[in-house]
């Protein structure tokens, strides 16, 4: 029973003349999960977007950090079930599926 309590991702692009910084912060709480995305381009004001998913929407979903851990476990066991698919949340915070 693995559960993601918190996940943070940061990405920086050094593009001239407007470097871009993008971050996603995911936090689990008793009612579900809150996702906050921030985008800052150059010296412009940061743009923030936040949204939440209920526990019911998250049941069985795998976040990207947990997906990496799952891949390591499968590699260690040296086995991969055919057509392995998990309901997931990608780095943008969208509901999707991961296929291995």
Backbone atoms as SQL, in Angstrom:
CREATE TABLE atoms (id INTEGER PRIMARY KEY, chain TEXT, resi INTEGER, resn TEXT, atom TEXT, x REAL, y REAL, z REAL);
INSERT INTO atoms VALUES
  (1, 'A', 1, 'UNK', 'N', 0.841, -1.183, 0.000),
  (2, 'A', 1, 'UNK', 'CA', 0.000, 0.000, 0.000),
  (3, 'A', 1, 'UNK', 'C', 0.880, 1.239, 0.000),
  (4, 'A', 2, 'UNK', 'N', 1.217, 1.725, -1.169),
  (5, 'A', 2, 'UNK', 'CA', 1.991, 2.954, -1.282),
  (6, 'A', 2, 'UNK', 'C', 1.040, 4.115, -1.496),
  (7, 'A', 3, 'UNK', 'N', 1.333, 5.222, -0.860),
  (8, 'A', 3, 'UNK', 'CA', 0.498, 6.408, -0.993),
  (9, 'A', 3, 'UNK', 'C', 1.402, 7.628, -1.113),
  (10, 'A', 4, 'UNK', 'N', 1.130, 8.463, -2.091),
  (11, 'A', 4, 'UNK', 'CA', 1.887, 9.697, -2.254),
  (12, 'A', 4, 'UNK', 'C', 1.336, 10.732, -1.283),
  (13, 'A', 5, 'UNK', 'N', 2.198, 11.251, -0.415),
  (14, 'A', 5, 'UNK', 'CA', 1.791, 12.282, 0.525),
  (15, 'A', 5, 'UNK', 'C', 2.041, 13.672, -0.040),
  (16, 'A', 6, 'UNK', 'N', 3.153, 13.810, -0.768),
  (17, 'A', 6, 'UNK', 'CA', 3.493, 15.099, -1.346),
  (18, 'A', 6, 'UNK', 'C', 4.473, 14.866, -2.491),
  (19, 'A', 7, 'UNK', 'N', 4.330, 15.671, -3.532),
  (20, 'A', 7, 'UNK', 'CA', 5.239, 15.569, -4.670),
  (21, 'A', 7, 'UNK', 'C', 5.474, 16.968, -5.213),
  (22, 'A', 8, 'UNK', 'N', 6.707, 17.262, -5.563),
  (23, 'A', 8, 'UNK', 'CA', 7.056, 18.567, -6.122),
  (24, 'A', 8, 'UNK', 'C', 7.924, 18.364, -7.342),
  (25, 'A', 9, 'UNK', 'N', 7.621, 19.122, -8.383),
  (26, 'A', 9, 'UNK', 'CA', 8.417, 19.065, -9.601),
  (27, 'A', 9, 'UNK', 'C', 8.731, 20.491, -10.044),
  (28, 'A', 10, 'UNK', 'N', 9.984, 20.725, -10.427),
  (29, 'A', 10, 'UNK', 'CA', 10.391, 22.040, -10.908),
  (30, 'A', 10, 'UNK', 'C', 11.113, 21.872, -12.224),
  (31, 'A', 11, 'UNK', 'N', 10.838, 22.800, -13.134),
  (32, 'A', 11, 'UNK', 'CA', 11.469, 22.773, -14.442),
  (33, 'A', 11, 'UNK', 'C', 11.880, 24.200, -14.793),
  (34, 'A', 12, 'UNK', 'N', 13.110, 24.368, -15.228),
  (35, 'A', 12, 'UNK', 'CA', 13.612, 25.690, -15.617),
  (36, 'A', 12, 'UNK', 'C', 14.154, 25.603, -17.037),
  (37, 'A', 13, 'UNK', 'N', 13.694, 26.518, -17.870),
  (38, 'A', 13, 'UNK', 'CA', 14.176, 26.610, -19.243),
  (39, 'A', 13, 'UNK', 'C', 14.884, 27.943, -19.402),
  (40, 'A', 14, 'UNK', 'N', 16.143, 27.895, -19.739),
  (41, 'A', 14, 'UNK', 'CA', 16.942, 29.113, -19.884),
  (42, 'A', 14, 'UNK', 'C', 16.880, 29.599, -21.334),
  (43, 'A', 15, 'UNK', 'N', 15.714, 30.055, -21.738),
  (44, 'A', 15, 'UNK', 'CA', 15.514, 30.568, -23.084),
  (45, 'A', 15, 'UNK', 'C', 15.627, 32.087, -23.058),
  (46, 'A', 16, 'UNK', 'N', 16.454, 32.627, -23.935),
  (47, 'A', 16, 'UNK', 'CA', 16.609, 34.076, -23.970),
  (48, 'A', 16, 'UNK', 'C', 15.595, 34.656, -24.931),
  (49, 'A', 17, 'UNK', 'N', 15.022, 35.757, -24.675),
  (50, 'A', 17, 'UNK', 'CA', 15.258, 36.658, -23.559),
  (51, 'A', 17, 'UNK', 'C', 14.346, 36.387, -22.368),
  (52, 'A', 18, 'UNK', 'N', 13.515, 35.320, -22.429),
  (53, 'A', 18, 'UNK', 'CA', 12.556, 35.072, -21.357),
  (54, 'A', 18, 'UNK', 'C', 12.708, 33.677, -20.764),
  (55, 'A', 19, 'UNK', 'N', 13.565, 33.516, -19.754),
  (56, 'A', 19, 'UNK', 'CA', 13.651, 32.203, -19.104),
  (57, 'A', 19, 'UNK', 'C', 12.295, 31.843, -18.489),
  (58, 'A', 20, 'UNK', 'N', 12.003, 30.565, -18.458),
  (59, 'A', 20, 'UNK', 'CA', 10.714, 30.101, -17.967),
  (60, 'A', 20, 'UNK', 'C', 10.917, 29.133, -16.806),
  (61, 'A', 21, 'UNK', 'N', 10.161, 29.342, -15.737),
  (62, 'A', 21, 'UNK', 'CA', 10.169, 28.423, -14.594),
  (63, 'A', 21, 'UNK', 'C', 8.761, 27.883, -14.412),
  (64, 'A', 22, 'UNK', 'N', 8.689, 26.560, -14.265),
  (65, 'A', 22, 'UNK', 'CA', 7.402, 25.895, -14.105),
  (66, 'A', 22, 'UNK', 'C', 7.505, 24.950, -12.919),
  (67, 'A', 23, 'UNK', 'N', 6.525, 24.980, -12.041),
  (68, 'A', 23, 'UNK', 'CA', 6.543, 24.061, -10.903),
  (69, 'A', 23, 'UNK', 'C', 5.145, 23.498, -10.668),
  (70, 'A', 24, 'UNK', 'N', 5.124, 22.275, -10.164),
  (71, 'A', 24, 'UNK', 'CA', 3.881, 21.607, -9.793),
  (72, 'A', 24, 'UNK', 'C', 4.059, 21.060, -8.388),
  (73, 'A', 25, 'UNK', 'N', 3.122, 21.386, -7.506),
  (74, 'A', 25, 'UNK', 'CA', 3.170, 20.919, -6.123),
  (75, 'A', 25, 'UNK', 'C', 1.878, 20.155, -5.853),
  (76, 'A', 26, 'UNK', 'N', 2.020, 18.913, -5.417),
  (77, 'A', 26, 'UNK', 'CA', 0.875, 18.043, -5.150),
  (78, 'A', 26, 'UNK', 'C', 0.906, 17.642, -3.681),
  (79, 'A', 27, 'UNK', 'N', -0.206, 17.849, -2.990),
  (80, 'A', 27, 'UNK', 'CA', -0.285, 17.529, -1.567),
  (81, 'A', 27, 'UNK', 'C', -1.539, 16.701, -1.305),
  (82, 'A', 28, 'UNK', 'N', -1.362, 15.612, -0.580),
  (83, 'A', 28, 'UNK', 'CA', -2.482, 14.769, -0.180),
  (84, 'A', 28, 'UNK', 'C', -3.058, 15.282, 1.133),
  (85, 'A', 29, 'UNK', 'N', -4.375, 15.224, 1.260),
  (86, 'A', 29, 'UNK', 'CA', -5.049, 15.595, 2.508),
  (87, 'A', 29, 'UNK', 'C', -6.236, 14.670, 2.712),
  (88, 'A', 30, 'UNK', 'N', -6.952, 14.820, 3.800),
  (89, 'A', 30, 'UNK', 'CA', -7.986, 13.858, 4.150),
  (90, 'A', 30, 'UNK', 'C', -9.118, 13.765, 3.135),
  (91, 'A', 31, 'UNK', 'N', -9.370, 14.820, 2.366),
  (92, 'A', 31, 'UNK', 'CA', -10.465, 14.802, 1.398),
  (93, 'A', 31, 'UNK', 'C', -10.014, 14.441, -0.014),
  (94, 'A', 32, 'UNK', 'N', -8.698, 14.376, -0.245),
  (95, 'A', 32, 'UNK', 'CA', -8.193, 14.050, -1.568),
  (96, 'A', 32, 'UNK', 'C', -6.812, 14.616, -1.795),
  (97, 'A', 33, 'UNK', 'N', -6.653, 15.347, -2.899),
  (98, 'A', 33, 'UNK', 'CA', -5.347, 15.860, -3.261),
  (99, 'A', 33, 'UNK', 'C', -5.512, 17.238, -3.896),
  (100, 'A', 34, 'UNK', 'N', -4.609, 18.151, -3.534),
  (101, 'A', 34, 'UNK', 'CA', -4.609, 19.493, -4.105),
  (102, 'A', 34, 'UNK', 'C', -3.366, 19.655, -4.962),
  (103, 'A', 35, 'UNK', 'N', -3.551, 20.206, -6.149),
  (104, 'A', 35, 'UNK', 'CA', -2.460, 20.415, -7.096),
  (105, 'A', 35, 'UNK', 'C', -2.352, 21.906, -7.376),
  (106, 'A', 36, 'UNK', 'N', -1.138, 22.438, -7.233),
  (107, 'A', 36, 'UNK', 'CA', -0.881, 23.844, -7.519),
  (108, 'A', 36, 'UNK', 'C', 0.195, 23.918, -8.590),
  (109, 'A', 37, 'UNK', 'N', -0.131, 24.573, -9.701),
  (110, 'A', 37, 'UNK', 'CA', 0.822, 24.745, -10.795),
  (111, 'A', 37, 'UNK', 'C', 1.184, 26.223, -10.886),
  (112, 'A', 38, 'UNK', 'N', 2.468, 26.508, -11.057),
  (113, 'A', 38, 'UNK', 'CA', 2.954, 27.881, -11.181),
  (114, 'A', 38, 'UNK', 'C', 3.819, 27.990, -12.429),
  (115, 'A', 39, 'UNK', 'N', 3.596, 29.053, -13.197),
  (116, 'A', 39, 'UNK', 'CA', 4.374, 29.311, -14.403),
  (117, 'A', 39, 'UNK', 'C', 4.846, 30.754, -14.366),
  (118, 'A', 40, 'UNK', 'N', 6.154, 30.950, -14.527),
  (119, 'A', 40, 'UNK', 'CA', 6.705, 32.294, -14.589),
  (120, 'A', 40, 'UNK', 'C', 7.591, 32.403, -15.814),
  (121, 'A', 41, 'UNK', 'N', 7.250, 33.359, -16.674),
  (122, 'A', 41, 'UNK', 'CA', 8.019, 33.594, -17.888),
  (123, 'A', 41, 'UNK', 'C', 8.731, 34.931, -17.770),
  (124, 'A', 42, 'UNK', 'N', 10.044, 34.870, -17.776),
  (125, 'A', 42, 'UNK', 'CA', 10.837, 36.090, -17.638),
  (126, 'A', 42, 'UNK', 'C', 10.549, 36.804, -16.333),
  (127, 'A', 43, 'UNK', 'N', 10.384, 38.125, -16.415),
  (128, 'A', 43, 'UNK', 'CA', 10.113, 38.922, -15.221),
  (129, 'A', 43, 'UNK', 'C', 8.625, 39.172, -15.017),
  (130, 'A', 44, 'UNK', 'N', 7.791, 38.500, -15.798),
  (131, 'A', 44, 'UNK', 'CA', 6.340, 38.661, -15.676),
  (132, 'A', 44, 'UNK', 'C', 5.859, 38.110, -14.335),
  (133, 'A', 45, 'UNK', 'N', 4.707, 38.540, -13.939),
  (134, 'A', 45, 'UNK', 'CA', 4.072, 38.062, -12.709),
  (135, 'A', 45, 'UNK', 'C', 3.802, 36.554, -12.840),
  (136, 'A', 46, 'UNK', 'N', 4.110, 35.752, -11.807),
  (137, 'A', 46, 'UNK', 'CA', 3.847, 34.302, -11.879),
  (138, 'A', 46, 'UNK', 'C', 2.350, 34.026, -12.044),
  (139, 'A', 47, 'UNK', 'N', 2.024, 33.037, -12.854),
  (140, 'A', 47, 'UNK', 'CA', 0.643, 32.612, -13.047),
  (141, 'A', 47, 'UNK', 'C', 0.430, 31.339, -12.244),
  (142, 'A', 48, 'UNK', 'N', -0.520, 31.364, -11.326),
  (143, 'A', 48, 'UNK', 'CA', -0.790, 30.205, -10.472),
  (144, 'A', 48, 'UNK', 'C', -2.165, 29.631, -10.804),
  (145, 'A', 49, 'UNK', 'N', -2.235, 28.321, -10.731),
  (146, 'A', 49, 'UNK', 'CA', -3.483, 27.612, -10.982),
  (147, 'A', 49, 'UNK', 'C', -3.566, 26.480, -9.971),
  (148, 'A', 50, 'UNK', 'N', -4.683, 26.359, -9.297),
  (149, 'A', 50, 'UNK', 'CA', -4.841, 25.299, -8.312),
  (150, 'A', 50, 'UNK', 'C', -6.153, 24.570, -8.501),
  (151, 'A', 51, 'UNK', 'N', -6.143, 23.278, -8.211),
  (152, 'A', 51, 'UNK', 'CA', -7.360, 22.490, -8.286),
  (153, 'A', 51, 'UNK', 'C', -7.204, 21.266, -7.401),
  (154, 'A', 52, 'UNK', 'N', -8.310, 20.598, -7.138),
  (155, 'A', 52, 'UNK', 'CA', -8.309, 19.448, -6.239),
  (156, 'A', 52, 'UNK', 'C', -9.056, 18.276, -6.853),
  (157, 'A', 53, 'UNK', 'N', -8.683, 17.081, -6.385),
  (158, 'A', 53, 'UNK', 'CA', -9.395, 15.860, -6.739),
  (159, 'A', 53, 'UNK', 'C', -9.852, 15.202, -5.449),
  (160, 'A', 54, 'UNK', 'N', -11.042, 14.623, -5.480),
  (161, 'A', 54, 'UNK', 'CA', -11.572, 13.924, -4.303),
  (162, 'A', 54, 'UNK', 'C', -10.905, 12.556, -4.169),
  (163, 'A', 55, 'UNK', 'N', -11.027, 11.957, -2.994),
  (164, 'A', 55, 'UNK', 'CA', -10.486, 10.605, -2.766),
  (165, 'A', 55, 'UNK', 'C', -11.090, 9.608, -3.749),
  (166, 'A', 56, 'UNK', 'N', -12.384, 9.761, -4.065),
  (167, 'A', 56, 'UNK', 'CA', -13.045, 8.837, -4.995),
  (168, 'A', 56, 'UNK', 'C', -12.401, 8.907, -6.385),
  (169, 'A', 57, 'UNK', 'N', -12.060, 10.107, -6.863),
  (170, 'A', 57, 'UNK', 'CA', -11.417, 10.264, -8.174),
  (171, 'A', 57, 'UNK', 'C', -9.994, 9.730, -8.184),
  (172, 'A', 58, 'UNK', 'N', -9.354, 9.661, -7.021),
  (173, 'A', 58, 'UNK', 'CA', -7.952, 9.254, -6.932),
  (174, 'A', 58, 'UNK', 'C', -7.758, 7.768, -6.691),
  (175, 'A', 59, 'UNK', 'N', -8.814, 7.069, -6.336),
  (176, 'A', 59, 'UNK', 'CA', -8.686, 5.655, -5.964),
  (177, 'A', 59, 'UNK', 'C', -7.967, 4.873, -7.066),
  (178, 'A', 60, 'UNK', 'N', -6.840, 4.271, -6.724),
  (179, 'A', 60, 'UNK', 'CA', -6.082, 3.445, -7.648),
  (180, 'A', 60, 'UNK', 'C', -5.157, 4.214, -8.575),
  (181, 'A', 61, 'UNK', 'N', -5.140, 5.539, -8.490),
  (182, 'A', 61, 'UNK', 'CA', -4.305, 6.342, -9.398),
  (183, 'A', 61, 'UNK', 'C', -2.864, 6.389, -8.903),
  (184, 'A', 62, 'UNK', 'N', -1.943, 6.432, -9.860),
  (185, 'A', 62, 'UNK', 'CA', -0.516, 6.463, -9.575),
  (186, 'A', 62, 'UNK', 'C', 0.038, 7.817, -10.013),
  (187, 'A', 63, 'UNK', 'N', 0.768, 8.497, -9.130),
  (188, 'A', 63, 'UNK', 'CA', 1.423, 9.741, -9.512),
  (189, 'A', 63, 'UNK', 'C', 2.762, 9.431, -10.145),
  (190, 'A', 64, 'UNK', 'N', 3.357, 10.410, -10.814),
  (191, 'A', 64, 'UNK', 'CA', 4.595, 10.172, -11.552),
  (192, 'A', 64, 'UNK', 'C', 5.726, 9.680, -10.644),
  (193, 'A', 65, 'UNK', 'N', 5.860, 10.249, -9.449),
  (194, 'A', 65, 'UNK', 'CA', 6.903, 9.800, -8.528),
  (195, 'A', 65, 'UNK', 'C', 6.714, 8.343, -8.138),
  (196, 'A', 66, 'UNK', 'N', 5.471, 7.945, -7.868),
  (197, 'A', 66, 'UNK', 'CA', 5.179, 6.557, -7.525),
  (198, 'A', 66, 'UNK', 'C', 5.398, 5.645, -8.732),
  (199, 'A', 67, 'UNK', 'N', 5.154, 6.168, -9.928),
  (200, 'A', 67, 'UNK', 'CA', 5.376, 5.393, -11.146),
  (201, 'A', 67, 'UNK', 'C', 6.848, 5.026, -11.290),
  (202, 'A', 68, 'UNK', 'N', 7.737, 5.962, -10.977),
  (203, 'A', 68, 'UNK', 'CA', 9.170, 5.671, -11.035),
  (204, 'A', 68, 'UNK', 'C', 9.547, 4.572, -10.049),
  (205, 'A', 69, 'UNK', 'N', 8.981, 4.632, -8.858),
  (206, 'A', 69, 'UNK', 'CA', 9.240, 3.598, -7.858),
  (207, 'A', 69, 'UNK', 'C', 8.719, 2.248, -8.346),
  (208, 'A', 70, 'UNK', 'N', 7.521, 2.243, -8.927),
  (209, 'A', 70, 'UNK', 'CA', 6.939, 1.007, -9.453),
  (210, 'A', 70, 'UNK', 'C', 7.823, 0.407, -10.550),
  (211, 'A', 71, 'UNK', 'N', 8.327, 1.248, -11.438),
  (212, 'A', 71, 'UNK', 'CA', 9.220, 0.753, -12.490),
  (213, 'A', 71, 'UNK', 'C', 10.482, 0.133, -11.923),
  (214, 'A', 72, 'UNK', 'N', 11.016, 0.707, -10.862),
  (215, 'A', 72, 'UNK', 'CA', 12.212, 0.139, -10.226),
  (216, 'A', 72, 'UNK', 'C', 11.927, -1.222, -9.611),
  (217, 'A', 73, 'UNK', 'N', 10.754, -1.353, -8.975),
  (218, 'A', 73, 'UNK', 'CA', 10.377, -2.639, -8.386),
  (219, 'A', 73, 'UNK', 'C', 10.231, -3.694, -9.482),
  (220, 'A', 74, 'UNK', 'N', 9.559, -3.326, -10.579),
  (221, 'A', 74, 'UNK', 'CA', 9.386, -4.276, -11.683),
  (222, 'A', 74, 'UNK', 'C', 10.732, -4.661, -12.297),
  (223, 'A', 75, 'UNK', 'N', 11.634, -3.692, -12.425),
  (224, 'A', 75, 'UNK', 'CA', 12.962, -3.987, -12.981),
  (225, 'A', 75, 'UNK', 'C', 13.734, -4.912, -12.046),
  (226, 'A', 76, 'UNK', 'N', 13.627, -4.682, -10.759),
  (227, 'A', 76, 'UNK', 'CA', 14.336, -5.523, -9.778),
  (228, 'A', 76, 'UNK', 'C', 13.815, -6.959, -9.832),
  (229, 'A', 77, 'UNK', 'N', 12.498, -7.095, -10.004),
  (230, 'A', 77, 'UNK', 'CA', 11.904, -8.434, -10.098),
  (231, 'A', 77, 'UNK', 'C', 12.145, -9.062, -11.469),
  (232, 'A', 78, 'UNK', 'N', 12.604, -8.262, -12.412),
  (233, 'A', 78, 'UNK', 'CA', 12.860, -8.699, -13.779),
  (234, 'A', 78, 'UNK', 'C', 11.635, -9.344, -14.402),
  (235, 'A', 79, 'UNK', 'N', 10.506, -8.695, -14.192),
  (236, 'A', 79, 'UNK', 'CA', 9.254, -9.175, -14.773),
  (237, 'A', 79, 'UNK', 'C', 8.390, -7.981, -15.152),
  (238, 'A', 80, 'UNK', 'N', 7.638, -8.148, -16.230),
  (239, 'A', 80, 'UNK', 'CA', 6.723, -7.104, -16.652),
  (240, 'A', 80, 'UNK', 'C', 5.465, -7.777, -17.186),
  (241, 'A', 81, 'UNK', 'N', 4.373, -7.677, -16.445),
  (242, 'A', 81, 'UNK', 'CA', 3.125, -8.257, -16.959),
  (243, 'A', 81, 'UNK', 'C', 2.754, -7.604, -18.298),
  (244, 'A', 82, 'UNK', 'N', 2.197, -8.364, -19.228),
  (245, 'A', 82, 'UNK', 'CA', 1.838, -7.783, -20.520),
  (246, 'A', 82, 'UNK', 'C', 0.712, -6.762, -20.374),
  (247, 'A', 83, 'UNK', 'N', 0.785, -5.693, -21.165),
  (248, 'A', 83, 'UNK', 'CA', -0.258, -4.662, -21.194),
  (249, 'A', 83, 'UNK', 'C', -0.597, -4.094, -19.820),
  (250, 'A', 84, 'UNK', 'N', 0.421, -3.775, -19.052),
  (251, 'A', 84, 'UNK', 'CA', 0.234, -3.208, -17.719),
  (252, 'A', 84, 'UNK', 'C', -0.207, -1.749, -17.852),
  (253, 'A', 85, 'UNK', 'N', -1.393, -1.418, -17.324),
  (254, 'A', 85, 'UNK', 'CA', -1.955, -0.063, -17.419),
  (255, 'A', 85, 'UNK', 'C', -2.454, 0.353, -16.045),
  (256, 'A', 86, 'UNK', 'N', -2.102, 1.587, -15.643),
  (257, 'A', 86, 'UNK', 'CA', -2.565, 2.129, -14.361),
  (258, 'A', 86, 'UNK', 'C', -3.262, 3.461, -14.590),
  (259, 'A', 87, 'UNK', 'N', -4.379, 3.716, -13.901),
  (260, 'A', 87, 'UNK', 'CA', -4.930, 5.069, -13.913),
  (261, 'A', 87, 'UNK', 'C', -3.930, 5.968, -13.188),
  (262, 'A', 88, 'UNK', 'N', -3.710, 7.168, -13.696),
  (263, 'A', 88, 'UNK', 'CA', -2.625, 7.994, -13.173),
  (264, 'A', 88, 'UNK', 'C', -2.976, 9.477, -13.193),
  (265, 'A', 89, 'UNK', 'N', -2.054, 10.263, -12.638),
  (266, 'A', 89, 'UNK', 'CA', -2.091, 11.719, -12.729),
  (267, 'A', 89, 'UNK', 'C', -0.729, 12.121, -13.275),
  (268, 'A', 90, 'UNK', 'N', -0.707, 12.832, -14.402),
  (269, 'A', 90, 'UNK', 'CA', 0.572, 13.213, -14.995),
  (270, 'A', 90, 'UNK', 'C', 1.148, 14.455, -14.324),
  (271, 'A', 91, 'UNK', 'N', 2.289, 14.914, -14.806),
  (272, 'A', 91, 'UNK', 'CA', 2.964, 16.057, -14.165),
  (273, 'A', 91, 'UNK', 'C', 2.192, 17.355, -14.304),
  (274, 'A', 92, 'UNK', 'N', 1.246, 17.412, -15.234),
  (275, 'A', 92, 'UNK', 'CA', 0.407, 18.603, -15.373),
  (276, 'A', 92, 'UNK', 'C', -0.782, 18.557, -14.419),
  (277, 'A', 93, 'UNK', 'N', -0.961, 17.416, -13.758),
  (278, 'A', 93, 'UNK', 'CA', -2.085, 17.273, -12.831),
  (279, 'A', 93, 'UNK', 'C', -3.341, 16.755, -13.494),
  (280, 'A', 94, 'UNK', 'N', -3.216, 16.279, -14.744),
  (281, 'A', 94, 'UNK', 'CA', -4.366, 15.758, -15.473),
  (282, 'A', 94, 'UNK', 'C', -4.548, 14.271, -15.189),
  (283, 'A', 95, 'UNK', 'N', -5.816, 13.823, -15.159),
  (284, 'A', 95, 'UNK', 'CA', -6.097, 12.411, -15.007),
  (285, 'A', 95, 'UNK', 'C', -5.795, 11.733, -16.342),
  (286, 'A', 96, 'UNK', 'N', -5.066, 10.609, -16.300),
  (287, 'A', 96, 'UNK', 'CA', -4.654, 9.914, -17.520),
  (288, 'A', 96, 'UNK', 'C', -4.381, 8.462, -17.172),
  (289, 'A', 97, 'UNK', 'N', -3.710, 7.731, -18.063),
  (290, 'A', 97, 'UNK', 'CA', -3.265, 6.367, -17.773),
  (291, 'A', 97, 'UNK', 'C', -1.797, 6.251, -18.113),
  (292, 'A', 98, 'UNK', 'N', -1.088, 5.395, -17.368),
  (293, 'A', 98, 'UNK', 'CA', 0.301, 5.057, -17.658),
  (294, 'A', 98, 'UNK', 'C', 0.313, 3.647, -18.197),
  (295, 'A', 99, 'UNK', 'N', 0.954, 3.461, -19.330),
  (296, 'A', 99, 'UNK', 'CA', 1.104, 2.123, -19.929),
  (297, 'A', 99, 'UNK', 'C', 2.575, 1.741, -19.852),
  (298, 'A', 100, 'UNK', 'N', 2.831, 0.511, -19.423),
  (299, 'A', 100, 'UNK', 'CA', 4.205, 0.024, -19.296),
  (300, 'A', 100, 'UNK', 'C', 4.447, -1.092, -20.288);
